[in-house]
Short mmCIF file of C-alpha atoms and ligand atoms in Angstrom, two decimals:
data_model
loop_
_atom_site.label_atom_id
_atom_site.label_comp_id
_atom_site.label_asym_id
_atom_site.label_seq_id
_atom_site.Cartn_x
_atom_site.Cartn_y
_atom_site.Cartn_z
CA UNK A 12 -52.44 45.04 9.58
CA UNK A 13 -52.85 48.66 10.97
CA UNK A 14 -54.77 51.06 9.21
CA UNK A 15 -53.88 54.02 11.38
CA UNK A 16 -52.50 56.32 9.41
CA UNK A 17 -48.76 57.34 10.56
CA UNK A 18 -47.33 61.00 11.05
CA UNK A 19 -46.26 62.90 8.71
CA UNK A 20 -43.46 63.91 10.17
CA UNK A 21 -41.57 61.74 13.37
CA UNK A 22 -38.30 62.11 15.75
CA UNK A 23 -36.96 58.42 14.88
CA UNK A 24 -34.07 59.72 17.66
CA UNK A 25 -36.19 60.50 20.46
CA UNK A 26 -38.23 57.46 19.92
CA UNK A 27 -35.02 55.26 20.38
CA UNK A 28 -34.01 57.18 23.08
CA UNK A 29 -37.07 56.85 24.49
CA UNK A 30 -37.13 53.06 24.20
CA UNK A 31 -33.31 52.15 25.57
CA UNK A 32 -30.87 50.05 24.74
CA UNK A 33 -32.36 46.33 24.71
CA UNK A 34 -36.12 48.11 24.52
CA UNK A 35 -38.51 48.81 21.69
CA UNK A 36 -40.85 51.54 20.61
CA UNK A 37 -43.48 50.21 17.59
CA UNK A 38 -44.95 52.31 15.36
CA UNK A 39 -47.06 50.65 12.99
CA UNK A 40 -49.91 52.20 10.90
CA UNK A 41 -50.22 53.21 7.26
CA UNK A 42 -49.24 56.07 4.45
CA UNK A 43 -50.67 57.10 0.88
CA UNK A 44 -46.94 57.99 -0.42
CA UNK A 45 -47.86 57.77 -4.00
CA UNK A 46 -47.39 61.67 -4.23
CA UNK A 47 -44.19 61.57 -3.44
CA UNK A 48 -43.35 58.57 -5.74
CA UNK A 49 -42.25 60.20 -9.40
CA UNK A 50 -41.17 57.33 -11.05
CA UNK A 51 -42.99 58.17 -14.08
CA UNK A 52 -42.79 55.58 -16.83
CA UNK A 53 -42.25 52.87 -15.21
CA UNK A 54 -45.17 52.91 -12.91
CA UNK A 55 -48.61 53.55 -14.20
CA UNK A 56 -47.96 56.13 -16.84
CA UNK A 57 -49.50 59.29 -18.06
CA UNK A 58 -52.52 57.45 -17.99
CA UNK A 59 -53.32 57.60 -14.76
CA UNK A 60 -51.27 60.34 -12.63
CA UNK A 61 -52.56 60.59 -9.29
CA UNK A 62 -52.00 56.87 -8.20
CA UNK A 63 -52.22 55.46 -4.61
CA UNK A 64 -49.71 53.51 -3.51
CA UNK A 65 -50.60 53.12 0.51
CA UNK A 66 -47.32 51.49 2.38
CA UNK A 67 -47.80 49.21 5.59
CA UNK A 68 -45.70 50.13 7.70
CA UNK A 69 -44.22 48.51 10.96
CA UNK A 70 -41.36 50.50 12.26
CA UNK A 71 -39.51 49.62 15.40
CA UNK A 72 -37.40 52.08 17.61
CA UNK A 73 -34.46 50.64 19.46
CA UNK A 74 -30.67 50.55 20.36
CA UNK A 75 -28.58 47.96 19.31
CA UNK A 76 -25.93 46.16 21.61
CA UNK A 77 -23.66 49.01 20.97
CA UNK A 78 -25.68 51.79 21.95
CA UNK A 79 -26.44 52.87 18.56
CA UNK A 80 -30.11 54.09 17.77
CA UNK A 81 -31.65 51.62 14.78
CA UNK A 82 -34.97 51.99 13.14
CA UNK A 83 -35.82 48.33 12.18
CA UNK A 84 -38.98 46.67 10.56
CA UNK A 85 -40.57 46.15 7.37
CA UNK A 86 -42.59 48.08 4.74
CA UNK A 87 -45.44 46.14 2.37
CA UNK A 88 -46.94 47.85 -0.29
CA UNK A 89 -48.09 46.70 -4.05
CA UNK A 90 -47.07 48.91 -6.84
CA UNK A 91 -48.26 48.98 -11.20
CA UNK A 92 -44.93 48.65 -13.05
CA UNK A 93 -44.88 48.73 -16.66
CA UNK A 94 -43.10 45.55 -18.24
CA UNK A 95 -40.10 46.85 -20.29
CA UNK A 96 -40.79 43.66 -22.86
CA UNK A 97 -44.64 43.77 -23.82
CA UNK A 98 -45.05 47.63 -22.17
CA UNK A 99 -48.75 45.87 -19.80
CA UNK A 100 -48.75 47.01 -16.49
CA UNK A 101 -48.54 44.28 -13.69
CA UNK A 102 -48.80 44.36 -10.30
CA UNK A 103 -45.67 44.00 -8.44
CA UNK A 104 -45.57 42.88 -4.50
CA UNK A 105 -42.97 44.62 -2.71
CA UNK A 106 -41.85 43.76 0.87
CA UNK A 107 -38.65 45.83 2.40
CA UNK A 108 -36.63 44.65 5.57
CA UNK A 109 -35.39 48.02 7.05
CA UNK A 110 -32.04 48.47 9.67
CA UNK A 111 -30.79 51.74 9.53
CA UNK A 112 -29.59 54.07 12.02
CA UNK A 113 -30.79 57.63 12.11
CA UNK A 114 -28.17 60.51 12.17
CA UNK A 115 -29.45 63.90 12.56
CA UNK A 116 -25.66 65.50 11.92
CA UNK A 117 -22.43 65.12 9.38
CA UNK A 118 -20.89 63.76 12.81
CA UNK A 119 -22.79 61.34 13.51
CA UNK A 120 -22.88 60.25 10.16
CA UNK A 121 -18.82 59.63 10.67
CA UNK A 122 -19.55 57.56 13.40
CA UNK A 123 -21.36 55.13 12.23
CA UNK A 124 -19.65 52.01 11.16
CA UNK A 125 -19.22 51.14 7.89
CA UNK A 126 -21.83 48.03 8.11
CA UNK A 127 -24.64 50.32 9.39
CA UNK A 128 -27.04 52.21 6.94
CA UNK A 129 -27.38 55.42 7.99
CA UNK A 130 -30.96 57.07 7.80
CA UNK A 131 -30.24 60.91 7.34
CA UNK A 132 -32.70 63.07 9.14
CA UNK A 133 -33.49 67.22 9.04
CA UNK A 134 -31.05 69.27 10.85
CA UNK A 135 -33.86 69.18 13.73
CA UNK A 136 -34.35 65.44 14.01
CA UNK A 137 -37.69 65.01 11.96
CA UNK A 138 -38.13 62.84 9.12
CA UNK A 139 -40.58 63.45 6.79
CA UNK A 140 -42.33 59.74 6.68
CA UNK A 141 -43.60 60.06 3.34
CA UNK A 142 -40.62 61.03 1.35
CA UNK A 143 -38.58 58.72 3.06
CA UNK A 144 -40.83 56.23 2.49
CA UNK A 145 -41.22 56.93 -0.97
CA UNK A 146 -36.84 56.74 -0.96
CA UNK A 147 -37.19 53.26 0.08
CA UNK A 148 -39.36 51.96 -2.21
CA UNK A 149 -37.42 53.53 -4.96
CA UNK A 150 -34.38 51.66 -3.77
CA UNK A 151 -36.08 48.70 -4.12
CA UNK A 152 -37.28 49.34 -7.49
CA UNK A 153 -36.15 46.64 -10.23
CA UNK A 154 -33.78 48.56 -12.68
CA UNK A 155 -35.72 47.27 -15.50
CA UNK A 156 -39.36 46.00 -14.29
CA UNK A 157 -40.13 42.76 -16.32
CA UNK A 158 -43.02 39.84 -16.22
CA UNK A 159 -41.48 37.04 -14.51
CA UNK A 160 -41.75 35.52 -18.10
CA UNK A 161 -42.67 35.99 -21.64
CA UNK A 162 -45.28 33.65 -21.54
CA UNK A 163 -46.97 36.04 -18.73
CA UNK A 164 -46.22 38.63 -21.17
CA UNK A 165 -48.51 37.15 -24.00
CA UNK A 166 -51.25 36.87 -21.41
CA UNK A 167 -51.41 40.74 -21.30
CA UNK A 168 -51.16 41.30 -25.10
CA UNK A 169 -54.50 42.10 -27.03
CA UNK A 170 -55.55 38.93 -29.07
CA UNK A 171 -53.50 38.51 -32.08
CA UNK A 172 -50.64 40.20 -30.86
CA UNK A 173 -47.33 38.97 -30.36
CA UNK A 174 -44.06 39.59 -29.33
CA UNK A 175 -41.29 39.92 -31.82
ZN1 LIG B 18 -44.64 41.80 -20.01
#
Protein backbone atom coordinates (compact mmCIF):
# COMPACT_ATOMS: atom_id res chain seq x y z
CA UNK A 1 0.00 0.00 0.00
CA UNK A 2 1.07 3.62 -0.99
CA UNK A 3 0.17 6.38 1.01
CA UNK A 4 1.41 9.07 -1.34
CA UNK A 5 -1.18 11.03 -2.05
CA UNK A 6 -1.96 11.21 -6.02
CA UNK A 7 -2.52 14.48 -8.19
CA UNK A 8 -5.26 16.12 -8.40
CA UNK A 9 -5.33 16.49 -11.69
CA UNK A 10 -3.17 13.94 -14.39
CA UNK A 11 -2.58 13.57 -18.40
CA UNK A 12 -3.62 9.69 -18.44
CA UNK A 13 -2.60 10.31 -22.48
CA UNK A 14 0.77 11.51 -22.10
CA UNK A 15 1.51 8.98 -19.49
CA UNK A 16 0.66 6.15 -22.06
CA UNK A 17 2.41 7.78 -24.55
CA UNK A 18 5.08 8.10 -22.51
CA UNK A 19 5.21 4.42 -21.58
CA UNK A 20 4.76 2.70 -25.34
CA UNK A 21 3.11 0.13 -26.65
CA UNK A 22 4.11 -3.18 -24.63
CA UNK A 23 5.49 -0.63 -21.64
CA UNK A 24 4.01 0.59 -18.39
CA UNK A 25 3.87 3.76 -16.40
CA UNK A 26 2.52 3.06 -12.47
CA UNK A 27 1.02 5.44 -10.57
CA UNK A 28 0.04 4.30 -7.32
CA UNK A 29 -0.65 6.43 -4.19
CA UNK A 30 -3.83 7.52 -2.42
CA UNK A 31 -7.03 10.13 -2.52
CA UNK A 32 -9.63 11.47 0.18
CA UNK A 33 -12.57 11.54 -2.61
CA UNK A 34 -15.31 11.56 -0.11
CA UNK A 35 -16.08 15.27 -1.16
CA UNK A 36 -16.84 14.47 -4.27
CA UNK A 37 -18.97 11.37 -3.35
CA UNK A 38 -22.86 12.76 -2.90
CA UNK A 39 -24.55 9.74 -2.51
CA UNK A 40 -26.48 10.98 0.30
CA UNK A 41 -28.77 8.42 1.91
CA UNK A 42 -27.32 5.65 1.22
CA UNK A 43 -23.96 6.30 2.66
CA UNK A 44 -23.59 7.68 6.11
CA UNK A 45 -26.46 10.08 6.27
CA UNK A 46 -27.14 13.51 7.56
CA UNK A 47 -25.53 12.36 10.49
CA UNK A 48 -22.32 12.65 9.65
CA UNK A 49 -21.62 14.87 6.36
CA UNK A 50 -18.10 15.37 5.87
CA UNK A 51 -17.05 11.60 5.60
CA UNK A 52 -13.64 10.24 4.39
CA UNK A 53 -13.63 7.79 2.09
CA UNK A 54 -9.63 7.57 1.06
CA UNK A 55 -9.31 5.25 -2.32
CA UNK A 56 -6.04 3.11 -2.96
CA UNK A 57 -5.22 3.53 -5.93
CA UNK A 58 -2.86 1.61 -8.41
CA UNK A 59 -3.19 2.92 -11.87
CA UNK A 60 -1.18 1.64 -14.76
CA UNK A 61 -0.41 3.57 -18.09
CA UNK A 62 0.02 1.52 -21.21
CA UNK A 63 -0.90 0.61 -24.89
CA UNK A 64 -2.54 -2.36 -25.70
CA UNK A 65 -1.55 -4.71 -28.71
CA UNK A 66 -3.42 -2.41 -30.92
CA UNK A 67 -1.89 0.73 -30.18
CA UNK A 68 -4.65 1.97 -28.15
CA UNK A 69 -3.78 3.96 -24.85
CA UNK A 70 -5.50 1.91 -21.65
CA UNK A 71 -5.47 3.00 -18.10
CA UNK A 72 -5.59 -0.38 -16.20
CA UNK A 73 -5.43 -1.32 -12.39
CA UNK A 74 -7.48 -1.45 -9.44
CA UNK A 75 -9.06 0.88 -6.85
CA UNK A 76 -9.68 -0.38 -2.90
CA UNK A 77 -11.51 1.64 -0.70
CA UNK A 78 -14.20 0.79 2.27
CA UNK A 79 -17.34 2.75 2.25
CA UNK A 80 -20.67 3.11 5.30
CA UNK A 81 -23.79 2.09 3.34
CA UNK A 82 -27.02 2.19 4.96
CA UNK A 83 -28.93 -1.29 4.79
CA UNK A 84 -32.24 -0.65 2.90
CA UNK A 85 -33.90 -3.60 5.31
CA UNK A 86 -33.01 -2.65 9.06
CA UNK A 87 -31.72 1.19 7.89
CA UNK A 88 -27.77 0.25 10.33
CA UNK A 89 -24.94 1.34 8.56
CA UNK A 90 -22.31 -1.40 7.61
CA UNK A 91 -19.19 -1.29 6.25
CA UNK A 92 -18.94 -2.32 2.75
CA UNK A 93 -15.40 -3.48 1.04
CA UNK A 94 -15.16 -2.35 -2.38
CA UNK A 95 -12.42 -3.46 -4.84
CA UNK A 96 -12.72 -2.14 -8.72
CA UNK A 97 -10.72 -3.75 -11.71
CA UNK A 98 -10.29 -0.74 -14.12
CA UNK A 99 -9.55 -1.05 -18.32
CA UNK A 100 -10.55 1.88 -19.97
CA UNK A 101 -9.11 3.88 -22.62
CA UNK A 102 -8.82 7.61 -22.32
CA UNK A 103 -10.22 9.86 -25.16
CA UNK A 104 -9.61 13.44 -24.90
CA UNK A 105 -12.06 14.19 -28.19
CA UNK A 106 -15.74 13.15 -29.72
CA UNK A 107 -13.28 11.46 -32.38
CA UNK A 108 -11.57 9.50 -30.60
CA UNK A 109 -14.39 8.48 -28.74
CA UNK A 110 -15.73 6.99 -32.37
CA UNK A 111 -12.79 5.12 -32.61
CA UNK A 112 -12.77 3.14 -30.03
CA UNK A 113 -14.21 -0.27 -30.40
CA UNK A 114 -17.22 -1.19 -29.08
CA UNK A 115 -15.54 -3.66 -26.33
CA UNK A 116 -13.34 -0.83 -24.94
CA UNK A 117 -14.60 1.56 -22.09
CA UNK A 118 -13.80 4.75 -22.91
CA UNK A 119 -12.49 7.14 -20.05
CA UNK A 120 -13.59 10.74 -21.21
CA UNK A 121 -11.08 13.36 -20.34
CA UNK A 122 -11.19 17.58 -20.42
CA UNK A 123 -10.89 19.05 -23.76
CA UNK A 124 -7.05 19.54 -22.66
CA UNK A 125 -6.24 15.99 -21.65
CA UNK A 126 -6.49 16.31 -17.72
CA UNK A 127 -8.60 14.30 -15.60
CA UNK A 128 -9.60 15.45 -12.52
CA UNK A 129 -8.55 12.20 -10.24
CA UNK A 130 -10.96 12.81 -7.65
CA UNK A 131 -14.17 13.13 -9.48
CA UNK A 132 -13.37 10.43 -11.59
CA UNK A 133 -12.62 8.48 -8.89
CA UNK A 134 -15.56 9.28 -7.08
CA UNK A 135 -17.54 8.15 -10.84
CA UNK A 136 -16.14 4.82 -10.34
CA UNK A 137 -17.05 4.03 -7.15
CA UNK A 138 -20.52 5.17 -7.84
CA UNK A 139 -20.68 2.68 -10.66
CA UNK A 140 -19.93 0.16 -8.46
CA UNK A 141 -22.43 1.07 -5.98
CA UNK A 142 -25.11 -1.78 -5.16
CA UNK A 143 -28.54 -0.40 -6.43
CA UNK A 144 -30.03 -1.22 -3.20
CA UNK A 145 -27.18 -1.69 -0.37
CA UNK A 146 -28.33 -4.67 1.87
CA UNK A 147 -26.65 -6.90 4.89
CA UNK A 148 -25.58 -9.98 3.30
CA UNK A 149 -28.49 -11.37 5.50
CA UNK A 150 -31.25 -10.69 7.86
CA UNK A 151 -29.75 -12.42 10.51
CA UNK A 152 -26.71 -9.74 10.20
CA UNK A 153 -29.46 -7.35 10.19
CA UNK A 154 -30.78 -8.28 13.77
CA UNK A 155 -27.21 -7.98 14.98
CA UNK A 156 -27.40 -4.18 14.32
CA UNK A 157 -30.93 -3.65 15.76
CA UNK A 158 -31.19 -2.13 19.39
CA UNK A 159 -32.22 -4.99 21.86
CA UNK A 160 -35.78 -5.81 21.57
CA UNK A 161 -36.16 -4.78 18.21
CA UNK A 162 -37.12 -6.71 15.36
CA UNK A 163 -37.75 -6.81 11.94
CA UNK A 164 -41.26 -7.07 10.63
ZN1 LIG B 1 -29.45 -4.61 7.67
Amino acid sequence: MSTFELPKSIEPLKFCQKAGRGGQSILSGQLDVGQNLAIGELLEGPDKPNHSVVVQAELIFGQDQMGFSMVTGELHTQIKLRCQRCLGLFDYPMDIQLSLSPVSSEKELESLPDYIEPLVLQPDGSLLVSNWLAEELHLALPMVPKHENREMCELTLPKGVTLE
